[in-house]
């Protein structure tokens, strides 16, 4: 792979000759290598895929990203290495693709039909030994308060967004699409919901330290 | 602790204050920051506001970690090429 400066990348990718073809191939290989590295090391949800399948996935994503880079060459400002800027484009494209594939069957309608959010028993700590009756009662009381706060302190929209994002793991961009909003606005909505919940629970004597200690071990 | 409960408690109590930056503002810093982090720098020391946002925003954290991983792959490959 040819070593290139930022200016070299721009010049080569902007040319119309064999230089451009070589640069495109180098860029795609570079992006594919990085995407594969991430998919194979950082994504436990993809651990069931074979090396060949991951390679194919990385190749497809890198191909799309390379074309996206080419289409956006004019917007490169030189604030970072060209290859970092290109990798950022690849990340945006790949992560969006991965998220939409993973949550393609998610519907916001499921949230309102859901029952109680948290187990309303006194010992929700998985695999933990039994606790004293006093501790169990404290936990049960705290869970009641958390469940009640989720129902009463939030608007329906905040509630849906919080449950979908926090408990179901639905990414912001997928959720934003379903809620007809954008990611920034959704982030703000969630932030407000979190602060409101925290204030509500603290008013009832549930401090972060108390809750963490209560359910530890 | 039960996963669902842990996530919820973390979500409620581990939130940042009004000095927050949004996802878009955070993402604008990613490229320069990721280059430094891939070389071993600490995000919190470089840009505390971005670190704070990444800590609380799972999506931005995922994207930042993806970018850092890609840069590390480049560094590894460059290192191998230099040694050949």
GROMACS .gro file of C-alpha atoms in nm, chain A residues 3 30-31 33-35 37-39 41-43 79-81 83-85 87-88 90-92 94-95 98-99 114 116-119 124-126 143 146 150 162 164-167 169-173 183-184 187-188 191 194-195 197-198 201-202 206-208 211-212 215-216, chain B residues 1-36 39 52-78 81-82:
model
  132
    3UNK     CA    1   0.228   0.589   0.177
   30UNK     CA    2  -0.745   0.021   0.457
   31UNK     CA    3  -1.108   0.075   0.556
   33UNK     CA    4  -0.898  -0.385   0.747
   34UNK     CA    5  -1.016  -0.142   1.013
   35UNK     CA    6  -1.380  -0.247   0.992
   37UNK     CA    7  -1.063  -0.543   1.314
   38UNK     CA    8  -1.358  -0.380   1.491
   39UNK     CA    9  -1.619  -0.638   1.391
   41UNK     CA   10  -1.278  -0.789   1.824
   42UNK     CA   11  -1.538  -0.553   1.961
   43UNK     CA   12  -1.874  -0.698   1.855
   79UNK     CA   13  -0.816   1.894   1.060
   80UNK     CA   14  -0.698   1.533   1.094
   81UNK     CA   15  -0.522   1.275   0.885
   83UNK     CA   16  -0.734   0.840   0.658
   84UNK     CA   17  -0.889   0.926   0.997
   85UNK     CA   18  -1.149   1.143   0.827
   87UNK     CA   19  -1.243   0.611   0.873
   88UNK     CA   20  -1.496   0.838   1.044
   90UNK     CA   21  -1.682   0.447   0.733
   91UNK     CA   22  -1.776   0.429   1.102
   92UNK     CA   23  -2.090   0.637   1.049
   94UNK     CA   24  -2.111   0.090   0.910
   95UNK     CA   25  -2.257   0.156   1.252
   98UNK     CA   26  -2.529  -0.260   1.181
   99UNK     CA   27  -2.786  -0.087   1.401
  114UNK     CA   28  -4.503  -0.410   2.809
  116UNK     CA   29  -4.387  -0.414   3.478
  117UNK     CA   30  -4.038  -0.296   3.398
  118UNK     CA   31  -3.851  -0.439   3.689
  119UNK     CA   32  -3.901  -0.764   3.878
  124UNK     CA   33  -3.371  -0.928   4.203
  125UNK     CA   34  -3.000  -0.990   4.223
  126UNK     CA   35  -2.936  -1.277   3.984
  143UNK     CA   36  -3.821  -0.116   4.322
  146UNK     CA   37  -3.848   0.321   4.075
  150UNK     CA   38  -4.105   0.560   3.564
  162UNK     CA   39  -3.619   0.561   2.790
  164UNK     CA   40  -3.655   0.146   2.428
  165UNK     CA   41  -3.309   0.297   2.451
  166UNK     CA   42  -3.202   0.203   2.802
  167UNK     CA   43  -3.364  -0.132   2.860
  169UNK     CA   44  -3.077  -0.116   2.379
  170UNK     CA   45  -3.237   0.046   2.074
  171UNK     CA   46  -2.986   0.295   1.927
  172UNK     CA   47  -3.075   0.663   1.916
  173UNK     CA   48  -3.082   0.690   1.537
  183UNK     CA   49  -3.084   1.215   1.728
  184UNK     CA   50  -2.994   1.538   1.905
  187UNK     CA   51  -3.079   1.276   2.328
  188UNK     CA   52  -3.211   1.593   2.494
  191UNK     CA   53  -3.143   1.357   2.923
  194UNK     CA   54  -3.313   1.092   3.333
  195UNK     CA   55  -3.279   1.411   3.535
  197UNK     CA   56  -3.634   1.050   3.735
  198UNK     CA   57  -3.327   1.116   3.943
  201UNK     CA   58  -3.621   0.936   4.338
  202UNK     CA   59  -3.390   1.159   4.541
  206UNK     CA   60  -3.328   0.715   4.710
  207UNK     CA   61  -2.980   0.855   4.662
  208UNK     CA   62  -2.745   0.698   4.405
  211UNK     CA   63  -2.961   0.238   4.567
  212UNK     CA   64  -2.627   0.101   4.452
  215UNK     CA   65  -2.872  -0.396   4.538
  216UNK     CA   66  -2.506  -0.481   4.564
  218UNK     CA   67  -2.705  -0.723   4.018
  219UNK     CA   68  -2.978  -0.801   3.767
  220UNK     CA   69  -2.873  -0.657   3.429
  221UNK     CA   70  -3.195  -0.473   3.364
  222UNK     CA   71  -3.187  -0.314   3.707
  223UNK     CA   72  -2.819  -0.225   3.682
  224UNK     CA   73  -2.871  -0.054   3.346
  225UNK     CA   74  -3.165   0.141   3.477
  226UNK     CA   75  -2.997   0.255   3.797
  227UNK     CA   76  -2.690   0.351   3.600
  228UNK     CA   77  -2.903   0.541   3.354
  229UNK     CA   78  -3.091   0.734   3.619
  230UNK     CA   79  -2.803   0.825   3.844
  231UNK     CA   80  -2.511   0.837   3.604
  232UNK     CA   81  -2.629   1.135   3.403
  233UNK     CA   82  -2.439   1.453   3.340
  234UNK     CA   83  -2.551   1.804   3.422
  235UNK     CA   84  -2.655   2.107   3.221
  236UNK     CA   85  -2.305   2.162   3.092
  237UNK     CA   86  -2.364   1.868   2.859
  238UNK     CA   87  -2.279   1.876   2.493
  239UNK     CA   88  -2.502   1.704   2.242
  240UNK     CA   89  -2.412   1.415   2.010
  241UNK     CA   90  -2.340   1.641   1.714
  242UNK     CA   91  -2.101   1.865   1.908
  243UNK     CA   92  -1.933   1.562   2.058
  244UNK     CA   93  -1.889   1.394   1.720
  245UNK     CA   94  -1.711   1.697   1.577
  246UNK     CA   95  -1.420   1.625   1.810
  247UNK     CA   96  -1.397   1.256   1.726
  248UNK     CA   97  -1.135   1.258   1.452
  249UNK     CA   98  -0.861   1.453   1.630
  250UNK     CA   99  -0.941   1.293   1.962
  251UNK     CA  100  -0.942   0.937   1.828
  252UNK     CA  101  -0.596   0.987   1.676
  253UNK     CA  102  -0.460   1.082   2.018
  256UNK     CA  103  -0.178   0.649   2.055
  269UNK     CA  104  -1.850   1.316   2.993
  270UNK     CA  105  -2.080   1.284   2.694
  271UNK     CA  106  -1.927   0.955   2.584
  272UNK     CA  107  -1.963   0.817   2.935
  273UNK     CA  108  -2.336   0.887   2.935
  274UNK     CA  109  -2.420   0.829   2.566
  275UNK     CA  110  -2.390   0.467   2.461
  276UNK     CA  111  -2.426   0.543   2.090
  277UNK     CA  112  -2.148   0.802   2.081
  278UNK     CA  113  -1.929   0.574   2.289
  279UNK     CA  114  -1.984   0.292   2.043
  280UNK     CA  115  -1.896   0.516   1.746
  281UNK     CA  116  -1.588   0.655   1.915
  282UNK     CA  117  -1.464   0.308   2.009
  283UNK     CA  118  -1.522   0.193   1.652
  284UNK     CA  119  -1.312   0.480   1.518
  285UNK     CA  120  -1.032   0.420   1.769
  286UNK     CA  121  -1.034   0.049   1.676
  287UNK     CA  122  -0.998   0.137   1.309
  288UNK     CA  123  -0.704   0.365   1.380
  289UNK     CA  124  -0.541   0.098   1.595
  290UNK     CA  125  -0.575  -0.147   1.306
  291UNK     CA  126  -0.393   0.106   1.086
  292UNK     CA  127  -0.120   0.152   1.344
  293UNK     CA  128  -0.072  -0.223   1.379
  294UNK     CA  129  -0.052  -0.270   1.004
  295UNK     CA  130   0.192   0.022   0.968
  298UNK     CA  131   0.502  -0.303   0.738
  299UNK     CA  132   0.788  -0.109   0.894
   0.00000   0.00000   0.00000
